Tab-separated table of N, CA and C and ligand atoms in Angstrom:
chain	number	residue	atom	x	y	z
A	1	UNK	N	-82.095	-84.587	-65.041
A	1	UNK	CA	-80.766	-84.974	-64.543
A	1	UNK	C	-79.815	-83.783	-64.593
A	2	UNK	N	-78.999	-83.650	-63.573
A	2	UNK	CA	-78.064	-82.519	-63.497
A	2	UNK	C	-77.019	-82.624	-64.598
A	3	UNK	N	-76.569	-81.453	-65.040
A	3	UNK	CA	-75.562	-81.439	-66.100
A	3	UNK	C	-74.298	-82.154	-65.645
A	4	UNK	N	-73.663	-82.842	-66.582
A	4	UNK	CA	-72.400	-83.485	-66.287
A	4	UNK	C	-72.531	-84.897	-65.758
A	5	UNK	N	-73.751	-85.352	-65.565
A	5	UNK	CA	-73.916	-86.689	-64.988
A	5	UNK	C	-74.431	-87.708	-65.982
A	6	UNK	N	-74.873	-87.249	-67.125
A	6	UNK	CA	-75.491	-88.178	-68.053
A	6	UNK	C	-74.502	-88.809	-68.996
A	7	UNK	N	-74.976	-89.820	-69.718
A	7	UNK	CA	-74.123	-90.390	-70.751
A	7	UNK	C	-74.942	-90.668	-72.014
A	8	UNK	N	-74.267	-90.516	-73.137
A	8	UNK	CA	-74.879	-90.717	-74.447
A	8	UNK	C	-74.149	-91.858	-75.132
A	9	UNK	N	-74.891	-92.902	-75.492
A	9	UNK	CA	-74.304	-94.031	-76.207
A	9	UNK	C	-74.505	-93.825	-77.700
A	10	UNK	N	-73.436	-94.002	-78.473
A	10	UNK	CA	-73.564	-93.882	-79.927
A	10	UNK	C	-72.962	-95.108	-80.611
A	11	UNK	N	-73.692	-95.641	-81.592
A	11	UNK	CA	-73.249	-96.821	-82.332
A	11	UNK	C	-72.398	-96.414	-83.533
A	12	UNK	N	-71.187	-96.979	-83.618
A	12	UNK	CA	-70.255	-96.626	-84.694
A	12	UNK	C	-69.921	-97.873	-85.514
A	13	UNK	N	-70.267	-97.859	-86.786
A	13	UNK	CA	-69.942	-98.990	-87.658
A	13	UNK	C	-69.107	-98.562	-88.875
A	14	UNK	N	-68.591	-97.331	-88.837
A	14	UNK	CA	-67.725	-96.867	-89.916
A	14	UNK	C	-68.471	-96.314	-91.120
A	15	UNK	N	-69.790	-96.383	-91.106
A	15	UNK	CA	-70.579	-95.864	-92.235
A	15	UNK	C	-70.727	-94.351	-92.122
A	16	UNK	N	-71.152	-93.733	-93.211
A	16	UNK	CA	-71.344	-92.282	-93.206
A	16	UNK	C	-72.436	-91.841	-92.220
A	17	UNK	N	-73.608	-92.517	-92.235
A	17	UNK	CA	-74.621	-92.121	-91.245
A	17	UNK	C	-74.129	-92.289	-89.804
A	18	UNK	N	-73.343	-93.323	-89.544
A	18	UNK	CA	-72.849	-93.498	-88.180
A	18	UNK	C	-71.838	-92.402	-87.833
A	19	UNK	N	-71.086	-91.929	-88.829
A	19	UNK	CA	-70.187	-90.795	-88.599
A	19	UNK	C	-70.973	-89.545	-88.245
A	20	UNK	N	-72.106	-89.354	-88.911
A	20	UNK	CA	-72.952	-88.189	-88.589
A	20	UNK	C	-73.566	-88.343	-87.186
A	21	UNK	N	-73.943	-89.583	-86.859
A	21	UNK	CA	-74.501	-89.844	-85.520
A	21	UNK	C	-73.454	-89.536	-84.449
A	22	UNK	N	-72.219	-89.939	-84.710
A	22	UNK	CA	-71.129	-89.693	-83.760
A	22	UNK	C	-70.904	-88.194	-83.569
A	23	UNK	N	-70.893	-87.437	-84.662
A	23	UNK	CA	-70.700	-85.988	-84.564
A	23	UNK	C	-71.864	-85.341	-83.819
A	24	UNK	N	-73.076	-85.802	-84.099
A	24	UNK	CA	-74.249	-85.272	-83.407
A	24	UNK	C	-74.154	-85.569	-81.908
A	25	UNK	N	-73.742	-86.787	-81.573
A	25	UNK	CA	-73.644	-87.202	-80.165
A	25	UNK	C	-72.594	-86.366	-79.429
A	26	UNK	N	-71.473	-86.095	-80.081
A	26	UNK	CA	-70.427	-85.285	-79.440
A	26	UNK	C	-70.932	-83.875	-79.144
A	27	UNK	N	-71.607	-83.282	-80.128
A	27	UNK	CA	-72.114	-81.913	-79.929
A	27	UNK	C	-73.186	-81.877	-78.846
A	28	UNK	N	-74.054	-82.882	-78.862
A	28	UNK	CA	-75.126	-82.940	-77.855
A	28	UNK	C	-74.535	-83.137	-76.460
A	29	UNK	N	-73.515	-83.963	-76.364
A	29	UNK	CA	-72.857	-84.201	-75.067
A	29	UNK	C	-72.225	-82.916	-74.555
A	30	UNK	N	-71.628	-82.151	-75.482
A	30	UNK	CA	-71.011	-80.884	-75.078
A	30	UNK	C	-72.081	-79.923	-74.555
A	31	UNK	N	-73.218	-79.886	-75.245
A	31	UNK	CA	-74.295	-78.977	-74.841
A	31	UNK	C	-74.887	-79.373	-73.491
A	32	UNK	N	-74.975	-80.682	-73.244
A	32	UNK	CA	-75.587	-81.170	-72.006
A	32	UNK	C	-74.595	-81.302	-70.867
A	33	UNK	N	-73.304	-81.330	-71.176
A	33	UNK	CA	-72.308	-81.661	-70.167
A	33	UNK	C	-72.268	-83.154	-69.878
A	34	UNK	N	-72.613	-83.956	-70.874
A	34	UNK	CA	-72.623	-85.414	-70.723
A	34	UNK	C	-71.325	-86.035	-71.244
A	35	UNK	N	-71.184	-87.320	-71.000
A	35	UNK	CA	-70.081	-88.072	-71.589
A	35	UNK	C	-70.610	-88.913	-72.744
A	36	UNK	N	-69.686	-89.300	-73.622
A	36	UNK	CA	-70.066	-90.118	-74.779
A	36	UNK	C	-69.457	-91.515	-74.663
A	37	UNK	N	-70.291	-92.517	-74.874
A	37	UNK	CA	-69.813	-93.897	-74.979
A	37	UNK	C	-69.946	-94.307	-76.445
A	38	UNK	N	-68.802	-94.401	-77.146
A	38	UNK	CA	-68.820	-94.806	-78.556
A	38	UNK	C	-68.621	-96.309	-78.616
A	39	UNK	N	-69.593	-97.001	-79.216
A	39	UNK	CA	-69.604	-98.467	-79.166
A	39	UNK	C	-69.601	-99.073	-80.565
A	40	UNK	N	-68.681	-100.003	-80.773
A	40	UNK	CA	-68.659	-100.797	-81.997
A	40	UNK	C	-68.858	-102.255	-81.619
A	41	UNK	N	-69.819	-102.920	-82.255
A	41	UNK	CA	-70.059	-104.343	-82.007
A	41	UNK	C	-69.583	-105.147	-83.206
A	42	UNK	N	-69.088	-106.343	-82.930
A	42	UNK	CA	-68.686	-107.227	-84.034
A	42	UNK	C	-69.002	-108.666	-83.662
A	43	UNK	N	-69.084	-109.510	-84.677
A	43	UNK	CA	-69.324	-110.935	-84.447
A	43	UNK	C	-68.411	-111.773	-85.323
A	44	UNK	N	-67.967	-112.882	-84.770
A	44	UNK	CA	-67.191	-113.838	-85.546
A	44	UNK	C	-68.176	-114.754	-86.272
A	45	UNK	N	-68.101	-114.807	-87.597
A	45	UNK	CA	-69.046	-115.661	-88.307
A	45	UNK	C	-68.730	-117.138	-88.079
A	46	UNK	N	-69.770	-117.967	-88.082
A	46	UNK	CA	-69.557	-119.412	-88.032
A	46	UNK	C	-69.084	-119.879	-89.402
A	47	UNK	N	-68.226	-120.872	-89.385
A	47	UNK	CA	-67.734	-121.407	-90.657
A	47	UNK	C	-68.578	-122.610	-91.064
A	48	UNK	N	-68.440	-123.019	-92.303
A	48	UNK	CA	-69.102	-124.230	-92.770
A	48	UNK	C	-70.380	-123.916	-93.499
A	49	UNK	N	-71.020	-124.957	-93.954
A	49	UNK	CA	-72.246	-124.776	-94.723
A	49	UNK	C	-73.446	-125.124	-93.854
A	50	UNK	N	-74.606	-124.743	-94.289
A	50	UNK	CA	-75.829	-125.054	-93.561
A	50	UNK	C	-76.099	-124.007	-92.501
A	51	UNK	N	-77.289	-124.080	-91.958
A	51	UNK	CA	-77.678	-123.091	-90.966
A	51	UNK	C	-77.339	-123.567	-89.571
A	52	UNK	N	-77.135	-122.595	-88.677
A	52	UNK	CA	-76.941	-122.923	-87.273
A	52	UNK	C	-78.114	-123.763	-86.804
A	53	UNK	N	-77.946	-124.832	-86.017
A	53	UNK	CA	-76.731	-125.268	-85.336
A	53	UNK	C	-75.915	-126.305	-86.124
A	54	UNK	N	-76.185	-126.411	-87.432
A	54	UNK	CA	-75.466	-127.420	-88.201
A	54	UNK	C	-74.200	-126.877	-88.841
A	55	UNK	N	-74.024	-125.569	-88.807
A	55	UNK	CA	-72.787	-125.015	-89.332
A	55	UNK	C	-71.632	-125.405	-88.408
A	56	UNK	N	-70.431	-125.419	-88.952
A	56	UNK	CA	-69.270	-125.893	-88.204
A	56	UNK	C	-68.541	-124.689	-87.621
A	57	UNK	N	-68.533	-124.592	-86.311
A	57	UNK	CA	-67.822	-123.485	-85.661
A	57	UNK	C	-66.321	-123.734	-85.733
A	58	UNK	N	-65.522	-122.664	-85.879
A	58	UNK	CA	-64.074	-122.854	-85.857
A	58	UNK	C	-63.617	-123.339	-84.485
A	59	UNK	N	-62.473	-124.039	-84.388
A	59	UNK	CA	-62.004	-124.529	-83.092
A	59	UNK	C	-61.753	-123.386	-82.117
A	60	UNK	N	-61.961	-123.620	-80.810
A	60	UNK	CA	-61.914	-122.556	-79.798
A	60	UNK	C	-60.626	-121.724	-79.807
A	61	UNK	N	-59.455	-122.361	-79.953
A	61	UNK	CA	-58.206	-121.593	-79.887
A	61	UNK	C	-58.149	-120.580	-81.029
A	62	UNK	N	-58.580	-121.027	-82.194
A	62	UNK	CA	-58.620	-120.170	-83.365
A	62	UNK	C	-59.572	-119.006	-83.138
A	63	UNK	N	-60.724	-119.308	-82.558
A	63	UNK	CA	-61.725	-118.271	-82.309
A	63	UNK	C	-61.176	-117.220	-81.355
A	64	UNK	N	-60.524	-117.671	-80.272
A	64	UNK	CA	-60.001	-116.718	-79.296
A	64	UNK	C	-58.991	-115.767	-79.925
A	65	UNK	N	-58.092	-116.336	-80.728
A	65	UNK	CA	-57.114	-115.506	-81.413
A	65	UNK	C	-57.803	-114.494	-82.298
A	66	UNK	N	-58.735	-115.000	-83.089
A	66	UNK	CA	-59.386	-114.130	-84.043
A	66	UNK	C	-60.196	-113.046	-83.335
A	67	UNK	N	-60.872	-113.414	-82.266
A	67	UNK	CA	-61.683	-112.446	-81.541
A	67	UNK	C	-60.805	-111.328	-80.996
A	68	UNK	N	-59.654	-111.695	-80.420
A	68	UNK	CA	-58.756	-110.663	-79.870
A	68	UNK	C	-58.212	-109.760	-80.982
A	69	UNK	N	-57.838	-110.371	-82.112
A	69	UNK	CA	-57.359	-109.581	-83.255
A	69	UNK	C	-58.448	-108.622	-83.729
A	70	UNK	N	-59.651	-109.143	-83.840
A	70	UNK	CA	-60.766	-108.328	-84.325
A	70	UNK	C	-61.080	-107.199	-83.347
A	71	UNK	N	-61.032	-107.536	-82.065
A	71	UNK	CA	-61.319	-106.512	-81.053
A	71	UNK	C	-60.286	-105.380	-81.148
A	72	UNK	N	-59.012	-105.760	-81.293
A	72	UNK	CA	-57.939	-104.768	-81.382
A	72	UNK	C	-58.102	-103.916	-82.641
A	73	UNK	N	-58.381	-104.580	-83.759
A	73	UNK	CA	-58.572	-103.854	-85.025
A	73	UNK	C	-59.777	-102.917	-84.908
A	74	UNK	N	-60.831	-103.426	-84.279
A	74	UNK	CA	-62.035	-102.615	-84.094
A	74	UNK	C	-61.757	-101.391	-83.244
A	75	UNK	N	-60.954	-101.580	-82.200
A	75	UNK	CA	-60.629	-100.463	-81.312
A	75	UNK	C	-59.824	-99.397	-82.048
A	76	UNK	N	-58.896	-99.848	-82.895
A	76	UNK	CA	-58.098	-98.879	-83.663
A	76	UNK	C	-58.985	-98.077	-84.620
A	77	UNK	N	-59.902	-98.769	-85.287
A	77	UNK	CA	-60.818	-98.074	-86.198
A	77	UNK	C	-61.714	-97.098	-85.450
A	78	UNK	N	-62.195	-97.570	-84.292
A	78	UNK	CA	-63.083	-96.722	-83.488
A	78	UNK	C	-62.336	-95.478	-83.013
A	79	UNK	N	-61.071	-95.662	-82.592
A	79	UNK	CA	-60.260	-94.520	-82.162
A	79	UNK	C	-60.100	-93.513	-83.304
A	80	UNK	N	-59.892	-94.027	-84.512
A	80	UNK	CA	-59.748	-93.142	-85.681
A	80	UNK	C	-61.036	-92.358	-85.923
A	81	UNK	N	-62.161	-93.071	-85.867
A	81	UNK	CA	-63.463	-92.422	-86.100
A	81	UNK	C	-63.702	-91.314	-85.074
A	82	UNK	N	-63.437	-91.629	-83.805
A	82	UNK	CA	-63.696	-90.662	-82.735
A	82	UNK	C	-62.729	-89.483	-82.845
A	83	UNK	N	-61.468	-89.767	-83.190
A	83	UNK	CA	-60.490	-88.686	-83.342
A	83	UNK	C	-60.900	-87.749	-84.475
A	84	UNK	N	-61.326	-88.317	-85.606
A	84	UNK	CA	-61.749	-87.498	-86.748
A	84	UNK	C	-62.969	-86.652	-86.382
A	85	UNK	N	-63.937	-87.277	-85.717
A	85	UNK	CA	-65.165	-86.550	-85.355
A	85	UNK	C	-64.869	-85.473	-84.317
A	86	UNK	N	-63.952	-85.773	-83.409
A	86	UNK	CA	-63.590	-84.809	-82.372
A	86	UNK	C	-62.917	-83.583	-82.976
A	87	UNK	N	-61.970	-83.816	-83.891
A	87	UNK	CA	-61.274	-82.659	-84.456
A	87	UNK	C	-62.206	-81.878	-85.380
A	88	UNK	N	-63.101	-82.580	-86.066
A	88	UNK	CA	-64.014	-81.890	-86.977
A	88	UNK	C	-65.039	-81.039	-86.226
A	89	UNK	N	-65.535	-81.565	-85.110
A	89	UNK	CA	-66.541	-80.811	-84.358
A	89	UNK	C	-65.890	-79.823	-83.392
A	90	UNK	N	-64.616	-80.046	-83.083
A	90	UNK	CA	-63.946	-79.183	-82.115
A	90	UNK	C	-64.497	-79.363	-80.712
A	91	UNK	N	-65.166	-80.504	-80.499
A	91	UNK	CA	-65.798	-80.763	-79.208
A	91	UNK	C	-64.920	-81.699	-78.388
A	92	UNK	N	-64.698	-81.310	-77.133
A	92	UNK	CA	-63.892	-82.156	-76.267
A	92	UNK	C	-64.709	-82.541	-75.041
A	93	UNK	N	-65.277	-83.743	-75.064
A	93	UNK	CA	-66.082	-84.212	-73.932
A	93	UNK	C	-65.480	-85.525	-73.427
A	94	UNK	N	-65.756	-85.870	-72.167
A	94	UNK	CA	-65.292	-87.166	-71.674
A	94	UNK	C	-65.871	-88.269	-72.548
A	95	UNK	N	-65.057	-89.244	-72.892
A	95	UNK	CA	-65.573	-90.303	-73.752
A	95	UNK	C	-64.946	-91.636	-73.426
A	96	UNK	N	-65.703	-92.663	-73.738
A	96	UNK	CA	-65.273	-94.041	-73.521
A	96	UNK	C	-65.488	-94.804	-74.813
A	97	UNK	N	-64.491	-95.590	-75.211
A	97	UNK	CA	-64.613	-96.380	-76.438
A	97	UNK	C	-64.793	-97.851	-76.061
A	98	UNK	N	-65.833	-98.477	-76.623
A	98	UNK	CA	-66.090	-99.886	-76.309
A	98	UNK	C	-66.195	-100.699	-77.586
A	99	UNK	N	-65.492	-101.820	-77.627
A	99	UNK	CA	-65.647	-102.765	-78.730
A	99	UNK	C	-66.194	-104.053	-78.135
A	100	UNK	N	-67.377	-104.454	-78.588
A	100	UNK	CA	-68.116	-105.536	-77.950
A	100	UNK	C	-68.355	-106.666	-78.942
A	101	UNK	N	-68.072	-107.894	-78.523
A	101	UNK	CA	-68.372	-109.047	-79.371
A	101	UNK	C	-69.816	-109.464	-79.125
A	102	UNK	N	-70.683	-109.034	-80.028
A	102	UNK	CA	-72.120	-109.242	-79.835
A	102	UNK	C	-72.846	-108.754	-81.075
A	103	UNK	N	-74.098	-109.151	-81.211
A	103	UNK	CA	-74.922	-108.537	-82.250
A	103	UNK	C	-75.061	-107.051	-81.918
A	104	UNK	N	-75.073	-106.198	-82.956
A	104	UNK	CA	-75.011	-104.754	-82.739
A	104	UNK	C	-76.195	-104.230	-81.914
A	105	UNK	N	-77.403	-104.597	-82.297
A	105	UNK	CA	-78.577	-104.062	-81.601
A	105	UNK	C	-78.568	-104.495	-80.138
A	106	UNK	N	-78.202	-105.755	-79.911
A	106	UNK	CA	-78.135	-106.285	-78.549
A	106	UNK	C	-77.128	-105.485	-77.713
A	107	UNK	N	-75.964	-105.223	-78.286
A	107	UNK	CA	-74.916	-104.481	-77.562
A	107	UNK	C	-75.364	-103.053	-77.267
A	108	UNK	N	-75.977	-102.399	-78.258
A	108	UNK	CA	-76.408	-101.012	-78.066
A	108	UNK	C	-77.544	-100.924	-77.051
A	109	UNK	N	-78.482	-101.862	-77.123
A	109	UNK	CA	-79.610	-101.849	-76.191
A	109	UNK	C	-79.141	-102.133	-74.767
A	110	UNK	N	-78.163	-103.014	-74.614
A	110	UNK	CA	-77.626	-103.303	-73.276
A	110	UNK	C	-76.911	-102.070	-72.730
A	111	UNK	N	-76.114	-101.413	-73.568
A	111	UNK	CA	-75.394	-100.216	-73.123
A	111	UNK	C	-76.381	-99.094	-72.784
A	112	UNK	N	-77.488	-99.065	-73.498
A	112	UNK	CA	-78.483	-98.008	-73.290
A	112	UNK	C	-79.166	-98.109	-71.934
A	113	UNK	N	-79.075	-99.269	-71.293
A	113	UNK	CA	-79.663	-99.435	-69.949
A	113	UNK	C	-79.090	-98.409	-68.969
A	114	UNK	N	-77.801	-98.075	-69.156
A	114	UNK	CA	-77.147	-97.122	-68.248
A	114	UNK	C	-77.014	-95.732	-68.881
A	115	UNK	N	-77.709	-95.502	-69.988
A	115	UNK	CA	-77.513	-94.244	-70.712
A	115	UNK	C	-78.752	-93.356	-70.631
A	116	UNK	N	-78.560	-92.089	-70.971
A	116	UNK	CA	-79.673	-91.146	-71.020
A	116	UNK	C	-80.180	-90.957	-72.432
A	117	UNK	N	-79.336	-91.350	-73.397
A	117	UNK	CA	-79.704	-91.177	-74.795
A	117	UNK	C	-78.929	-92.182	-75.629
A	118	UNK	N	-79.609	-92.743	-76.637
A	118	UNK	CA	-78.953	-93.660	-77.571
A	118	UNK	C	-79.006	-93.016	-78.953
A	119	UNK	N	-77.860	-92.919	-79.612
A	119	UNK	CA	-77.786	-92.274	-80.920
A	119	UNK	C	-77.255	-93.264	-81.951
A	120	UNK	N	-77.986	-93.402	-83.054
A	120	UNK	CA	-77.532	-94.257	-84.162
A	120	UNK	C	-77.780	-93.532	-85.483
A	121	UNK	N	-77.090	-93.971	-86.526
A	121	UNK	CA	-77.399	-93.489	-87.859
A	121	UNK	C	-78.628	-94.205	-88.380
A	122	UNK	N	-79.293	-93.598	-89.373
A	122	UNK	CA	-80.490	-94.240	-89.926
A	122	UNK	C	-80.117	-95.530	-90.652
A	123	UNK	N	-78.997	-95.495	-91.360
A	123	UNK	CA	-78.509	-96.678	-92.071
A	123	UNK	C	-77.059	-96.915	-91.675
A	124	UNK	N	-76.555	-98.075	-92.071
A	124	UNK	CA	-75.174	-98.419	-91.761
A	124	UNK	C	-74.448	-98.895	-92.997
A	125	UNK	N	-73.667	-99.918	-92.804
A	125	UNK	CA	-72.871	-100.445	-93.901
A	125	UNK	C	-73.636	-101.471	-94.729
A	126	UNK	N	-74.824	-101.797	-94.295
A	126	UNK	CA	-75.589	-102.901	-94.890
A	126	UNK	C	-76.046	-102.640	-96.313
A	127	UNK	N	-76.570	-103.689	-96.921
A	127	UNK	CA	-76.794	-103.726	-98.350
A	127	UNK	C	-78.077	-103.160	-98.928
A	128	UNK	N	-79.213	-103.354	-98.279
A	128	UNK	CA	-80.485	-103.096	-98.956
A	128	UNK	C	-80.751	-101.604	-99.142
A	129	UNK	N	-80.391	-101.083	-100.293
A	129	UNK	CA	-80.626	-99.664	-100.543
A	129	UNK	C	-82.132	-99.426	-100.662
A	130	UNK	N	-82.544	-98.206	-100.333
A	130	UNK	CA	-83.966	-97.879	-100.454
A	130	UNK	C	-84.694	-97.949	-99.131
A	131	UNK	N	-84.171	-98.731	-98.193
A	131	UNK	CA	-84.815	-98.788	-96.884
A	131	UNK	C	-84.495	-97.510	-96.107
A	132	UNK	N	-85.496	-97.038	-95.337
A	132	UNK	CA	-85.303	-95.824	-94.553
A	132	UNK	C	-84.429	-96.108	-93.337
A	133	UNK	N	-84.696	-97.248	-92.705
A	133	UNK	CA	-83.932	-97.637	-91.516
A	133	UNK	C	-83.283	-98.996	-91.741
A	134	UNK	N	-82.095	-99.184	-91.151
A	134	UNK	CA	-81.485	-100.501	-91.138
A	134	UNK	C	-82.060	-101.327	-89.995
A	135	UNK	N	-81.655	-102.572	-89.908
A	135	UNK	CA	-82.209	-103.456	-88.874
A	135	UNK	C	-81.751	-103.024	-87.476
A	136	UNK	N	-80.535	-102.491	-87.367
A	136	UNK	CA	-80.029	-102.093	-86.053
A	136	UNK	C	-80.758	-100.832	-85.566
A	137	UNK	N	-80.845	-99.813	-86.432
A	137	UNK	CA	-81.549	-98.595	-86.014
A	137	UNK	C	-83.023	-98.887	-85.744
A	138	UNK	N	-83.592	-99.789	-86.530
A	138	UNK	CA	-84.988	-100.155	-86.330
A	138	UNK	C	-85.194	-100.839	-84.968
A	139	UNK	N	-84.341	-101.799	-84.646
A	139	UNK	CA	-84.464	-102.484	-83.348
A	139	UNK	C	-84.218	-101.522	-82.186
A	140	UNK	N	-83.256	-100.629	-82.359
A	140	UNK	CA	-82.985	-99.655	-81.289
A	140	UNK	C	-84.200	-98.767	-81.048
A	141	UNK	N	-84.825	-98.324	-82.147
A	141	UNK	CA	-85.972	-97.426	-82.006
A	141	UNK	C	-87.142	-98.121	-81.308
A	142	UNK	N	-87.230	-99.434	-81.478
A	142	UNK	CA	-88.372	-100.159	-80.910
A	142	UNK	C	-88.144	-100.635	-79.490
A	143	UNK	N	-86.898	-100.905	-79.117
A	143	UNK	CA	-86.652	-101.584	-77.834
A	143	UNK	C	-85.813	-100.813	-76.835
A	144	UNK	N	-85.344	-99.614	-77.174
A	144	UNK	CA	-84.439	-98.909	-76.268
A	144	UNK	C	-85.145	-98.517	-74.974
A	145	UNK	N	-84.423	-98.606	-73.843
A	145	UNK	CA	-84.965	-98.209	-72.544
A	145	UNK	C	-84.822	-96.702	-72.299
A	146	UNK	N	-84.271	-95.971	-73.265
A	146	UNK	CA	-84.071	-94.521	-73.106
A	146	UNK	C	-84.464	-93.860	-74.434
A	147	UNK	N	-84.524	-92.526	-74.465
A	147	UNK	CA	-84.811	-91.860	-75.740
A	147	UNK	C	-83.758	-92.207	-76.788
A	148	UNK	N	-84.196	-92.251	-78.052
A	148	UNK	CA	-83.308	-92.611	-79.160
A	148	UNK	C	-83.294	-91.479	-80.182
A	149	UNK	N	-82.114	-91.140	-80.680
A	149	UNK	CA	-82.012	-90.213	-81.803
A	149	UNK	C	-81.458	-90.970	-82.990
A	150	UNK	N	-82.161	-90.882	-84.117
A	150	UNK	CA	-81.705	-91.536	-85.345
A	150	UNK	C	-81.285	-90.444	-86.326
A	151	UNK	N	-79.997	-90.436	-86.669
A	151	UNK	CA	-79.440	-89.369	-87.498
A	151	UNK	C	-79.406	-89.813	-88.954
A	152	UNK	N	-80.005	-89.029	-89.828
A	152	UNK	CA	-80.025	-89.387	-91.248
A	152	UNK	C	-78.746	-88.955	-91.933
B	201	ATP	N1	-71.742	-103.198	-85.622
B	201	ATP	C1	-72.227	-102.049	-85.160
B	201	ATP	N2	-71.709	-101.499	-84.035
B	201	ATP	C2	-72.197	-100.326	-83.561
B	201	ATP	N3	-73.193	-99.640	-84.134
B	201	ATP	C3	-73.747	-100.150	-85.241
B	201	ATP	C4	-73.305	-101.378	-85.824
B	201	ATP	N4	-74.065	-101.620	-86.928
B	201	ATP	C5	-74.927	-100.600	-87.029
B	201	ATP	N5	-74.753	-99.699	-86.035
B	201	ATP	C6	-75.476	-98.440	-85.826
B	201	ATP	O1	-76.765	-98.540	-86.399
B	201	ATP	C7	-76.923	-97.568	-87.443
B	201	ATP	C8	-77.798	-98.161	-88.533
B	201	ATP	O2	-77.153	-99.286	-89.082
B	201	ATP	P1	-77.943	-100.575	-89.585
B	201	ATP	O3	-77.000	-101.724	-89.428
B	201	ATP	O4	-79.273	-100.626	-88.908
B	201	ATP	O5	-78.209	-100.225	-91.132
B	201	ATP	P2	-77.743	-101.033	-92.409
B	201	ATP	O6	-76.336	-101.549	-92.207
B	201	ATP	O7	-77.968	-100.109	-93.550
B	201	ATP	O8	-78.776	-102.223	-92.478
B	201	ATP	P3	-78.605	-103.784	-92.129
B	201	ATP	O9	-77.406	-103.949	-91.213
B	201	ATP	O10	-79.893	-104.138	-91.470
B	201	ATP	O11	-78.395	-104.452	-93.441
B	201	ATP	C9	-75.492	-97.217	-87.858
B	201	ATP	O12	-75.421	-95.929	-88.465
B	201	ATP	C10	-74.786	-97.264	-86.515
B	201	ATP	O13	-75.052	-96.079	-85.781
B	202	MG	MG1	-75.764	-102.826	-90.633
C-alpha cells in the first residue's frame, strides 16, 4: 500500500501496556505515513442479581443518559491519553478518536476490518496477574483480519 493511505487501529484502555501500544502506533504511523485510529470501548453493566437474561437491566432513559455521560467521559480520557503520547513521542500524525459502546475485542476487530494494522497492549486493566495476554489481546491475535502487534 502506498504511503499515507493506511490506517493503524490502537486499543486504549488507560493501562500502562495500552499507553505503550499507543506510543508504538504513533511512531509506526509516522514511519509509514499512516493515520492512527485510537479506540476506547466501554459497556454499561446490567444491574440486578443473577446471570443474563435474568439480570435486571436499568430503564432505557437511565441507560441513555448514562451511556452519553460515559461516552463523553471516555472521550475526554482518550483525548488526554493521545495528547500525552503525542507530546512524549513528538509525533504528529493524522488521528481519529473513537469511543464505542461495545465489548472491547468486538469493537477492535470491527475497526480492524478497515485497517492495515491493529495494535494492542499485551495486558490491560484487568485482574489476573501472571497471564501473558489478556482476553482482549488474545482475541485480537486470534481473529483479526489484518496483522496485529502486541506491545508488552
Ligand atoms: N476497553 C478497551 N478499549 C480499547 N482497547 C482495550 C480495551 N480493553 C483492552 N484493550 C486493549 O487490549 C490490551 C490488552 O488488554 P486486555 O483487556 O486483554 O488485558 P487485561 O485487562 O489484563 O485482561 P482481561 O481484561 O482479560 O482481564 C490493552 O492494552 C488495550 O490495548
Ligand atoms: Mg481488560
